[in-house]
XYZ file of C-alpha atoms in Angstrom:
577
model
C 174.370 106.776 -27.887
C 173.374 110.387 -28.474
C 173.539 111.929 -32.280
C 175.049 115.341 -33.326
C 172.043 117.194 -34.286
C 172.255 120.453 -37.014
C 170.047 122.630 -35.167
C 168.138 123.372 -31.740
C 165.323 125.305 -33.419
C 163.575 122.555 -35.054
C 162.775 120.269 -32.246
C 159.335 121.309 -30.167
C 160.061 121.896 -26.695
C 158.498 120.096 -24.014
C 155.540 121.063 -22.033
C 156.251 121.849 -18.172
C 154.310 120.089 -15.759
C 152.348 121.114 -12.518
C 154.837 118.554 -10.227
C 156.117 121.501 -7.869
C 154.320 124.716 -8.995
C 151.301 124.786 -6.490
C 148.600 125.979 -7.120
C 146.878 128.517 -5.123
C 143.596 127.479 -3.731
C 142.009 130.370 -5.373
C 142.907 129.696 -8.440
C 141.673 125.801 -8.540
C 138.017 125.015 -9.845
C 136.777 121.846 -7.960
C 133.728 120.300 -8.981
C 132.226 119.139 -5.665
C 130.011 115.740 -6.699
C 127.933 113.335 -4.888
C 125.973 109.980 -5.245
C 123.330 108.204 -4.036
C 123.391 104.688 -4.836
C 121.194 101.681 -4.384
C 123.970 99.933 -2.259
C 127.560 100.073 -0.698
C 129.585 99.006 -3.347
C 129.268 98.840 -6.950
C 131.768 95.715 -7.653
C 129.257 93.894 -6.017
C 126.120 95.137 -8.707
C 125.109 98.370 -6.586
C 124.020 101.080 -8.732
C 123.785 104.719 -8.954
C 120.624 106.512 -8.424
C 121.867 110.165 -8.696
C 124.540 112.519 -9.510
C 124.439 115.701 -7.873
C 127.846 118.447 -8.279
C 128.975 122.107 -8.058
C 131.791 123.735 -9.744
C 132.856 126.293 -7.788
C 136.224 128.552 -7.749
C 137.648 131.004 -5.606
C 134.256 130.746 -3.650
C 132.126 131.426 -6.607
C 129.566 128.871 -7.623
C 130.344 128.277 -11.253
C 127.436 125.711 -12.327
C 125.437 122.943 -11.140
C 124.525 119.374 -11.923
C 121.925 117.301 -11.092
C 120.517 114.565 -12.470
C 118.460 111.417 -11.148
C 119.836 107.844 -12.537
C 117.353 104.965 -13.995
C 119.227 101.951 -12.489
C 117.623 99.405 -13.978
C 116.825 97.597 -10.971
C 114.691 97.359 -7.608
C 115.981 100.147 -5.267
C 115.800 98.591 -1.904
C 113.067 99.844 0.441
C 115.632 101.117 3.555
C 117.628 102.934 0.389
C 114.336 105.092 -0.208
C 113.720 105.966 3.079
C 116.939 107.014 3.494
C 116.989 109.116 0.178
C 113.622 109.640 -0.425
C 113.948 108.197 -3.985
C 111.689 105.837 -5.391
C 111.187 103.635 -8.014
C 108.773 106.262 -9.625
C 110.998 109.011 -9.511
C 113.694 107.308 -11.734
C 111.480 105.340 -13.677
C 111.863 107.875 -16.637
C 115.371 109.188 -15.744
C 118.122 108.444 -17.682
C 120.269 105.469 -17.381
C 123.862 105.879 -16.279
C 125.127 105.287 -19.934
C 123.587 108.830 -20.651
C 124.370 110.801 -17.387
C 128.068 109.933 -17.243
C 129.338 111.809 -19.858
C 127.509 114.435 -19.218
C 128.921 114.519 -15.783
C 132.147 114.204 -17.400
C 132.365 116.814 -19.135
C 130.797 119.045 -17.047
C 133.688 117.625 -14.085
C 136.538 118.284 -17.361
C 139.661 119.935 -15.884
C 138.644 120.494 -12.431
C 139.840 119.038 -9.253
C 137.176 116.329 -7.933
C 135.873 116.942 -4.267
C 133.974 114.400 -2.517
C 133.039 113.707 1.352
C 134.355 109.939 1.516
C 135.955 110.347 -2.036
C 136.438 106.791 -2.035
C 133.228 106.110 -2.404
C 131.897 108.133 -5.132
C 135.010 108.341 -7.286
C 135.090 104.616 -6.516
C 131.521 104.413 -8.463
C 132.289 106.920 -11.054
C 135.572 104.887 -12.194
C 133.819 101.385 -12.170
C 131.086 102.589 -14.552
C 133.421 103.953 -16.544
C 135.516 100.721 -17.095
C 131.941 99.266 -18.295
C 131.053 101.313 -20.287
C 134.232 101.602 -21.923
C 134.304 105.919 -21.389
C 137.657 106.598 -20.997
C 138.484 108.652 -17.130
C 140.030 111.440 -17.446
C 142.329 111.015 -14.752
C 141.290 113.738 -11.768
C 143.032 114.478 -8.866
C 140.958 114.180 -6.156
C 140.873 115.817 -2.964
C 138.338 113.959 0.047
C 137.113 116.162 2.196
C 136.409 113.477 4.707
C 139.931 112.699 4.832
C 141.047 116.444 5.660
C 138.349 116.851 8.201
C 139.962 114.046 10.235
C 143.258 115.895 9.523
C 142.152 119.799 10.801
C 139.770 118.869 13.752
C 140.003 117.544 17.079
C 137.353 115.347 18.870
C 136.818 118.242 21.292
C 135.310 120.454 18.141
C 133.184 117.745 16.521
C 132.431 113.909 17.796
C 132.862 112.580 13.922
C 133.385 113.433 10.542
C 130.061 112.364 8.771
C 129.133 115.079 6.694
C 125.894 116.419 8.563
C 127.944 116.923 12.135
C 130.618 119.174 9.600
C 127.825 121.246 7.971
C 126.280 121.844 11.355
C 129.637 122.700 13.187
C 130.449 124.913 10.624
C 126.636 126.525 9.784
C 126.751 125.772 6.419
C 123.864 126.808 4.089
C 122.772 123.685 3.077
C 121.579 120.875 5.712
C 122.663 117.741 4.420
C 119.648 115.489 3.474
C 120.776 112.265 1.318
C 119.928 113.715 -2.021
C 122.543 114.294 -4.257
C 122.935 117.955 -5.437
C 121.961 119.503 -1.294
C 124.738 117.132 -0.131
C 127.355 118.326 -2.770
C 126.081 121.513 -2.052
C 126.691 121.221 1.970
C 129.747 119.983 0.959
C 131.040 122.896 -0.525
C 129.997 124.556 2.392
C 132.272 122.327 4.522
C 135.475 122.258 2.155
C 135.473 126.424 2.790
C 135.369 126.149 6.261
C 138.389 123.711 6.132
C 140.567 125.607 3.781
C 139.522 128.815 6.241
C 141.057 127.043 8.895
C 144.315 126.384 7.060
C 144.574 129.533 6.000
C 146.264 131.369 8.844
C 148.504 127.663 8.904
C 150.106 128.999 6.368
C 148.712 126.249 4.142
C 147.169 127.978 0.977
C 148.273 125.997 -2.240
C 146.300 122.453 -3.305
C 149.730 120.459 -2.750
C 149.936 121.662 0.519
C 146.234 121.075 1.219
C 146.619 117.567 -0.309
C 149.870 116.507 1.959
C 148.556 118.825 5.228
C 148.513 116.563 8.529
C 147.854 117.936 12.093
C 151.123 115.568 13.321
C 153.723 118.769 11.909
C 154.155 120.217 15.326
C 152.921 123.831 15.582
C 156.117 124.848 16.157
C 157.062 123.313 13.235
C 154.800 125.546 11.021
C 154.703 128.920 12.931
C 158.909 128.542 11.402
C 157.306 128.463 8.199
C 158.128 132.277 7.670
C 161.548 131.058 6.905
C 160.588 130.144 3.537
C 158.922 133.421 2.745
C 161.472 134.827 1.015
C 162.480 131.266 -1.624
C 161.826 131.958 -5.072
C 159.528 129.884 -7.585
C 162.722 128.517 -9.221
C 164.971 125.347 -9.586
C 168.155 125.401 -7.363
C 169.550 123.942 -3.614
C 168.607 125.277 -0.790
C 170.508 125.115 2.625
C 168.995 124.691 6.239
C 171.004 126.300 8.627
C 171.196 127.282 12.823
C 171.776 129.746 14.975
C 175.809 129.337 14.550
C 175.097 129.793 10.659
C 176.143 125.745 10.286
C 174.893 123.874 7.341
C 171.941 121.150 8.933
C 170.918 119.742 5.702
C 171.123 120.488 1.745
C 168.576 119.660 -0.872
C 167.783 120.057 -4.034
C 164.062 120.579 -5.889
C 162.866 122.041 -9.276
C 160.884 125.058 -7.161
C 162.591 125.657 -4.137
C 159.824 127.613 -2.713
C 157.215 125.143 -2.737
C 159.618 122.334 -1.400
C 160.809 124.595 1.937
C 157.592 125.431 2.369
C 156.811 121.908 2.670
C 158.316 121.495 5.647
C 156.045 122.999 7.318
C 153.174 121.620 6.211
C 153.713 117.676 4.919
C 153.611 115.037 7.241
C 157.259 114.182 7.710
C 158.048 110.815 8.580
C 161.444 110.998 8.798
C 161.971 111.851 12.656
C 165.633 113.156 12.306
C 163.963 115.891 9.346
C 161.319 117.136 12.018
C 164.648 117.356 14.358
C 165.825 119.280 11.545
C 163.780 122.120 11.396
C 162.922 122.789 14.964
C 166.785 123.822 15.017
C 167.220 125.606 12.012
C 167.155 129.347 11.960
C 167.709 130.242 8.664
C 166.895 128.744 4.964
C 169.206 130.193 2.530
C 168.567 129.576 -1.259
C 171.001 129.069 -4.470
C 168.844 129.220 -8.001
C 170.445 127.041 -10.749
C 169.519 127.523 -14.469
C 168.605 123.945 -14.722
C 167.618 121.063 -12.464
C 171.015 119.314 -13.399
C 173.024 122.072 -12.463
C 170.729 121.832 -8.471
C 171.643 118.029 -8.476
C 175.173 118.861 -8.870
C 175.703 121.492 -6.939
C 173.721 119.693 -3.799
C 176.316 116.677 -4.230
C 179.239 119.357 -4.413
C 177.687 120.974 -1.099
C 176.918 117.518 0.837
C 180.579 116.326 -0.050
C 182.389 119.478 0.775
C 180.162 120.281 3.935
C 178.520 116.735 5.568
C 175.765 118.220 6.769
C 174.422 116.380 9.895
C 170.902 115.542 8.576
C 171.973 114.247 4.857
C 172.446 110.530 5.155
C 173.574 110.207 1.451
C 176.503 111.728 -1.132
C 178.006 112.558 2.374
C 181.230 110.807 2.079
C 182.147 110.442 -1.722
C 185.883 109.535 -0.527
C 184.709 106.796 1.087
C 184.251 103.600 -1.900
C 185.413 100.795 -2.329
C 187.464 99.509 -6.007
C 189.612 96.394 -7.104
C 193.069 97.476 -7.756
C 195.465 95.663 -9.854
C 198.252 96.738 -9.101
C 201.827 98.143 -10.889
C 204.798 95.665 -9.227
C 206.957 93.233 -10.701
C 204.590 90.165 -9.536
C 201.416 92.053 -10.002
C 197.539 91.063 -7.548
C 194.508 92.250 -6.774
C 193.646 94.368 -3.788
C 190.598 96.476 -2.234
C 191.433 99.628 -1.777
C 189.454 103.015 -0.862
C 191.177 105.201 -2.850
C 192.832 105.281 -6.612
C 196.093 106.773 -6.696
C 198.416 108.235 -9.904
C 200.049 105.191 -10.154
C 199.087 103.791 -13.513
C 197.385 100.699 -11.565
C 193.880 99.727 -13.341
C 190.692 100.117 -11.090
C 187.498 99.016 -11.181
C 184.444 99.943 -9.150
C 183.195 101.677 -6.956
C 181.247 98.743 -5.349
C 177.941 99.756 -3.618
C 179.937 97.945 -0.153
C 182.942 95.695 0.763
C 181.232 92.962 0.246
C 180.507 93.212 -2.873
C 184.154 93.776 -3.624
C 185.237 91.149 -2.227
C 182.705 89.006 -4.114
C 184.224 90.622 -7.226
C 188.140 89.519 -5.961
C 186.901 85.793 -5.412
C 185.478 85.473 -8.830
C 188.947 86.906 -10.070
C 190.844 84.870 -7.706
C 188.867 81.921 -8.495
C 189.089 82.471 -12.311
C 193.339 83.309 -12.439
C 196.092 82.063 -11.366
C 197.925 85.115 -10.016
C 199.201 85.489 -6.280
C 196.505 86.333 -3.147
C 199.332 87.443 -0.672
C 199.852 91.026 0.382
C 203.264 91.854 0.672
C 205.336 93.220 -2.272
C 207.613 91.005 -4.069
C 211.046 91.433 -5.771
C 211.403 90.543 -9.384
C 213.572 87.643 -8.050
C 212.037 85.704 -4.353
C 213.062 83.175 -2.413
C 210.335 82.421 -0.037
C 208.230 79.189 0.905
C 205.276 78.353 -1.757
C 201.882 78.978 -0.239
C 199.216 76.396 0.027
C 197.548 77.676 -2.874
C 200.806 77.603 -5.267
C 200.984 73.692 -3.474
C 197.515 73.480 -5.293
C 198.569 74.708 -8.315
C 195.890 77.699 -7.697
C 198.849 80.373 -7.824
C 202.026 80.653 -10.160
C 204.243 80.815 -6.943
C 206.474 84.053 -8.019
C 207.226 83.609 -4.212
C 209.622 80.775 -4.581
C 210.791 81.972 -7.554
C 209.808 79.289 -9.931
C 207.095 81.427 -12.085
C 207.766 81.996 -15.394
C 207.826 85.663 -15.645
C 206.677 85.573 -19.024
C 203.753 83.135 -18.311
C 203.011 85.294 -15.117
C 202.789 88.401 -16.990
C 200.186 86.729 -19.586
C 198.192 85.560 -16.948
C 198.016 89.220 -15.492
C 197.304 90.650 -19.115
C 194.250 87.811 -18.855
C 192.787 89.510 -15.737
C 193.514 92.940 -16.629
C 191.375 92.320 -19.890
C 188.487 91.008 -18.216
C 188.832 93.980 -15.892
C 188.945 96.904 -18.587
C 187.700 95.276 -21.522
C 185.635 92.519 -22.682
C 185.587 89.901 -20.129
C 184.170 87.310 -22.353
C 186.261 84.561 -21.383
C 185.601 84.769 -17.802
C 181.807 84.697 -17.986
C 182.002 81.825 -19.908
C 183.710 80.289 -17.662
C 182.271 80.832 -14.426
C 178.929 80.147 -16.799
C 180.247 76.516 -17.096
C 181.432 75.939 -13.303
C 177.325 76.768 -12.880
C 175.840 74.544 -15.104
C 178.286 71.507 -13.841
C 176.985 72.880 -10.131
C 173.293 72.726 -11.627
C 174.004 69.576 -13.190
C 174.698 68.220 -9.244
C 171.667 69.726 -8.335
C 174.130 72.071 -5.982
C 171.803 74.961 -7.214
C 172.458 77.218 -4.108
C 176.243 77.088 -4.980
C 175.745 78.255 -8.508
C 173.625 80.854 -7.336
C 176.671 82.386 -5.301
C 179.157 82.289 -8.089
C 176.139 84.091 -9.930
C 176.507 86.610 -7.600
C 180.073 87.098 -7.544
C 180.510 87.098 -11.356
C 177.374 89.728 -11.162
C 179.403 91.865 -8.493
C 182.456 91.483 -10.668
C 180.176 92.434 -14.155
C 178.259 95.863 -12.391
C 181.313 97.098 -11.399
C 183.654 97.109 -14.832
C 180.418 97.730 -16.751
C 180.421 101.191 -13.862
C 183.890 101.787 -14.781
C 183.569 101.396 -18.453
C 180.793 103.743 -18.310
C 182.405 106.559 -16.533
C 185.866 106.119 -18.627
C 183.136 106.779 -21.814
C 182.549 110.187 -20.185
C 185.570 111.204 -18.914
C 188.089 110.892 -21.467
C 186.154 113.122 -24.182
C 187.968 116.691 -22.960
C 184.586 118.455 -23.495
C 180.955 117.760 -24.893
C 177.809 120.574 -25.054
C 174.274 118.916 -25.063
C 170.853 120.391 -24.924
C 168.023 119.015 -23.550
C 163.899 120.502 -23.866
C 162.599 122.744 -21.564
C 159.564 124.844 -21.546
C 161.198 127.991 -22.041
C 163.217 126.563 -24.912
C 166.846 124.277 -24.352
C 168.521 123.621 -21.312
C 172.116 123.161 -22.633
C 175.395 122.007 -20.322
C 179.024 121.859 -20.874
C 180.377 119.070 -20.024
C 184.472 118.466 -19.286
C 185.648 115.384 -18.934
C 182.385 113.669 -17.069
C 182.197 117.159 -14.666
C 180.087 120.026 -15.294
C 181.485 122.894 -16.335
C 178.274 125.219 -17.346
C 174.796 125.112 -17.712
C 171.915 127.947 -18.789
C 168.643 128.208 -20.410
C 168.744 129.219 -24.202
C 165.704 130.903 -25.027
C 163.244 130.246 -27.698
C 164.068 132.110 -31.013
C 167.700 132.880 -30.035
C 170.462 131.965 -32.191
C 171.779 128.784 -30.516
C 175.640 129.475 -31.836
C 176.296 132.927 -30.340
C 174.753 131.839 -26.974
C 176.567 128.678 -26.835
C 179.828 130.449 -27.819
C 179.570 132.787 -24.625
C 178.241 130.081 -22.111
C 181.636 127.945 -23.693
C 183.369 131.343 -22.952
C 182.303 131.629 -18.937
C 182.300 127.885 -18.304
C 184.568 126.121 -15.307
C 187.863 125.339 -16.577
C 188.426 121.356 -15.806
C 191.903 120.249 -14.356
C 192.032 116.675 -14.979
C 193.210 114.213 -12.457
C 193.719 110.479 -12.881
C 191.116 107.403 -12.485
C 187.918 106.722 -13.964
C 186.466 109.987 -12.790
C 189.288 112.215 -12.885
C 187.819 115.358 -12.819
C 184.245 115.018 -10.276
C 182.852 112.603 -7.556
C 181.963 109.631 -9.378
C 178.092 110.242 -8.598
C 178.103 113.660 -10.088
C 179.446 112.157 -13.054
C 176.781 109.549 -12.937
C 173.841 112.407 -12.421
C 175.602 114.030 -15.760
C 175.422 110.581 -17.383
C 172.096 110.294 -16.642
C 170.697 113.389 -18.209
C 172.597 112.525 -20.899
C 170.578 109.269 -21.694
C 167.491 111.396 -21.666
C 164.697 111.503 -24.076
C 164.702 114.280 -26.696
C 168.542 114.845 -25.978
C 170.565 116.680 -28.597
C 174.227 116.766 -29.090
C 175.842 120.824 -29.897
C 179.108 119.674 -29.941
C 181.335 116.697 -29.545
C 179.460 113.420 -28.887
C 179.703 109.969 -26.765
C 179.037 106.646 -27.599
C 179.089 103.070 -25.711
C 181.893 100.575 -27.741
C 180.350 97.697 -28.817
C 182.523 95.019 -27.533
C 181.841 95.894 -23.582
C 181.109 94.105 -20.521
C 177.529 95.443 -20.596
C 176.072 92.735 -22.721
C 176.778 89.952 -20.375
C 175.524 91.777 -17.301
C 171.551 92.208 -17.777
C 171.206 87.895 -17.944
C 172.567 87.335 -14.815
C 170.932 90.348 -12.984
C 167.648 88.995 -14.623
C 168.595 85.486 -13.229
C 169.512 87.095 -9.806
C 166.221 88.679 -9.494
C 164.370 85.828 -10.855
C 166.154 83.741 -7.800
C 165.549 86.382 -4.794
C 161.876 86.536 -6.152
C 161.682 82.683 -6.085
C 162.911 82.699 -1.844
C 160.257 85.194 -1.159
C 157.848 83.517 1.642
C 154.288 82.614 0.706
């Protein structure tokens, strides 16, 4: 439940993050490092010998660091003639305790560049752990790793770091020591980021996620993104008819259509994508929510050919009871004005019809299909034989007795459904109790099928009957603040740090969507944009301008989580090996 809050201007605002700015390669400092170690691995007691690193950004060498490493121990004859360090040298060097943090903060708030990063950050981070220094938590970039990615075997038979510094002259020949390797290194990660360069590939993201599969094709289109702004919003794919191929959504649209022409794609149908589009057009959005909606509102209204999801938001499946004089249950696809009750949508028809068994199962009201009259005169069913249906079909149900039984399902269907847990609950102990364990399981299953999707219902009827709520959440420039009418959203802007928060709401109030209400549990948007809008209103730091929401207590909620936890427990538990 979210509180009314007085005031936006008390309330710090949230620092942004560095997710989906990228970062131009100029702009980075990397601190290029290097080890030489007594052995391969240091899980298995090998030890460092020396730290060697270079800080360098936008090609200027910032600082150096070198230091040789006492480790305590024997280093192993073939290690010092491959090195060329001895037992003497270290003899009076420091011991790792000492040069670590040093390193450390010399390495503070740079990106970490290693050839074989595994290796050496793999080192670094173990004697860390031991010694208890806390790691501050660098991204990494291997240069190894991207050498394999940029060349071919025709330019260079391997990727060890002395073929690289010769194929690319670097100024530093390679020798097994640490600080000339780091240096030769550096050497080596310009070349590579030279190469990119006319790729189009000139931020650290894109350096980070760059793989020679993208088709050149593929990235000589990348010009289509030239013109996408650093800003939240949806951006549209489109071909040479001007049809929409695919919509998306990201927090900095330029970064993200750049990306796909640069990322390794593994989604075939995506790389199909962009070989046909022609054009990338762009929609900013004040705030992220606002891009999530509006991509749904796209995808539904134009099914684009490449967006598997949100495509068909028409096509769902709920439990109907319905409004006749000899009321039942059916699955429909749609939810019509005609003052029926619905629950749902169910995630497939299966789990519907999991849901109708359990209700079926649990009540005695009729499973045919075809609509009675108040008064019938046809042959009892096998079930009514059973005594598993009133029989309004003969005409021998008591319509008052019928009608309570209907109120009894309707209940568990739109309010608290207490009485039907418990009693499925006890049909699966009296299974367990027979050892008939897989049985119980599946009435677990339907009750749980039955529980997610009232407890969906309930949660979209808490939204959508309040005619109109304004909530503000933190954002770096100050609040990101949405109307919201009857679960849809109706506005959405940015209100600025030091700006009087009634004024600005008063005019974004003033220019918001007017909502026409429909009927059902989401009367007035798809049920997953309601669902996105529910979302962001569950997030942290949340504050409520006007109106407000709040979950009743007496719900179907509270009996779901056991049984999904006992679901899960059970799927875990058939898991091979």
């Amino acid at each position: 439940m979210s509180e009314p809050a007085p005031s936006l201007c008390d309330v710090e605002a949230v620092q942004g993050t560095f997710d989906e700015l990228g970062r131009h390669l100029a702009d980075v400092t990397f601190c290029v490092v290097d080890l030489e170690t007594t052995g391969g691995s240091a899980a298995k007691g090998s030890k460092i010998t020396e730290v060697g690193a270079v800080k360098v950004r936008g090609g200027e060498v910032l600082g150096e660091f070198q230091s040789l490493v006492n480790p305590d121990e024997v280093i192993p004859a073939y290690i010092t003639v491959l090195t060329g360090i001895t037992n003497q040298m270290v003899i009076d060097a420091p011991r790792i305790a000492e040069v670590l943090p040093s390193f450390l903060e010399f390495a503070r708030g740079t990106v970490l560049v290693a050839h074989n990063a595994p290796f050496d950050v793999g080192f670094l981070k173990h004697f860390s752990s031991a010694l208890a220094i806390p790691w501050p938590g660098f991204e990494t970039l291997d240069t190894a790793t991207l050498a394999r990615r940029v060349l071919t075997r025709e330019e260079v038979p391997n990727c060890k770091l002395s073929t690289l510094a010769a194929a690319f002259s670097a100024s530093t020949t390679p020798n097994h020591r640490a600080l000339s390797d780091a240096r030769a290194t550096v050497d080596v990660m310009h070349a590579l980021f030279e190469r990119l360069g006319p790729l189009g590939v000139t931020t650290l993201e894109e350096v980070s996620t760059y793989t020679a599969k993208v088709k050149p094709e593929q990235r000589r289109k990348r010009h289509l993104a030239d013109h996408m702004p650093e800003a939240p919003g949806v951006y549209l794919f489109r071909d040479a008819a001007d049809d929409i191929l695919y919509v998306g959504t990201s927090r900095n649209l330029r970064t993200r259509t750049r990306s796909y022409f640069t990322k390794a794609e593994t989604r075939t149908r995506m790389g199909e994508m962009v070989m046909l589009a022609q054009r990338i057009e762009g929609i900013v959005c004040a705030t992220p929510l606002e891009a999530q909606v509006r991509e749904l509102r796209l995808i539904g209204k134009h099914r684009p050919p490449y967006n598997r999801r949100s495509k068909f938001p028409d096509r769902l499946s709920w439990l109907k009871l319905t409004r006749e004089p000899w009321p039942r249950l059916s699955i429909v696809r749609a939810i019509l004005d005609d003052d029926a009750d619905y629950i749902g949508p169910f995630r497939n028809r299966a789990a519907a019809e999991s849901a109708l068994t359990a209700l079926h199962d649990s009540f005695r009201i009729r499973q045919c299909t075809p609509r009675l009259a108040a008064k019938s005169r046809s042959s009892p069913c096998a079930l009514a034989e059973m005594g598993h249906c009133l029989s309004p079909c003969d005409g021998s149900a008591d319509p008052g007795e019928y009608a309570a039984e209907v109120e009894r399902v309707r209940l568990a269907m739109t309010g608290d459904p207490a009485d039907l847990v418990a009693a499925i609950r006890s049909r699966m102990l009296d299974l367990a109790r027979t050892e008939r364990f897989e049985d119980a399981a599946v009435w677990r299953d339907r009750l749980t099928a039955f529980l997610r999707a009232v407890v969906r219902t309930q949660q979209l009827r808490e939204l959508t009957s309040i005619e109109e709520i304004v909530a503000a959440g933190p954002h770096p420039q100050g609040w990101e603040v949405h109307v919201i009418r009857h679960g849809r959203l109706a506005g959405a802007g940015i209100l600025p740090h030091g700006v009087h928060p009634a004024g600005w709401t008063d005019a974004l109030l003033a220019t918001a969507e007017t909502v026409v209400v429909g009927h059902g549990p989401a009367p007035a948007a798809t049920v997953e944009e309601t669902e996105t809008v529910r979302r962001w209103l569950d997030s942290p730091g949340l504050r409520m301008v006007r109106g407000a929401w709040q979950t009743p207590r007496e719900s179907a909620a509270r009996h779901l989580t056991p049984f999904e936890q006992a679901s899960a427990s059970w799927q875990e538990l058939q898991q091979p090996g």
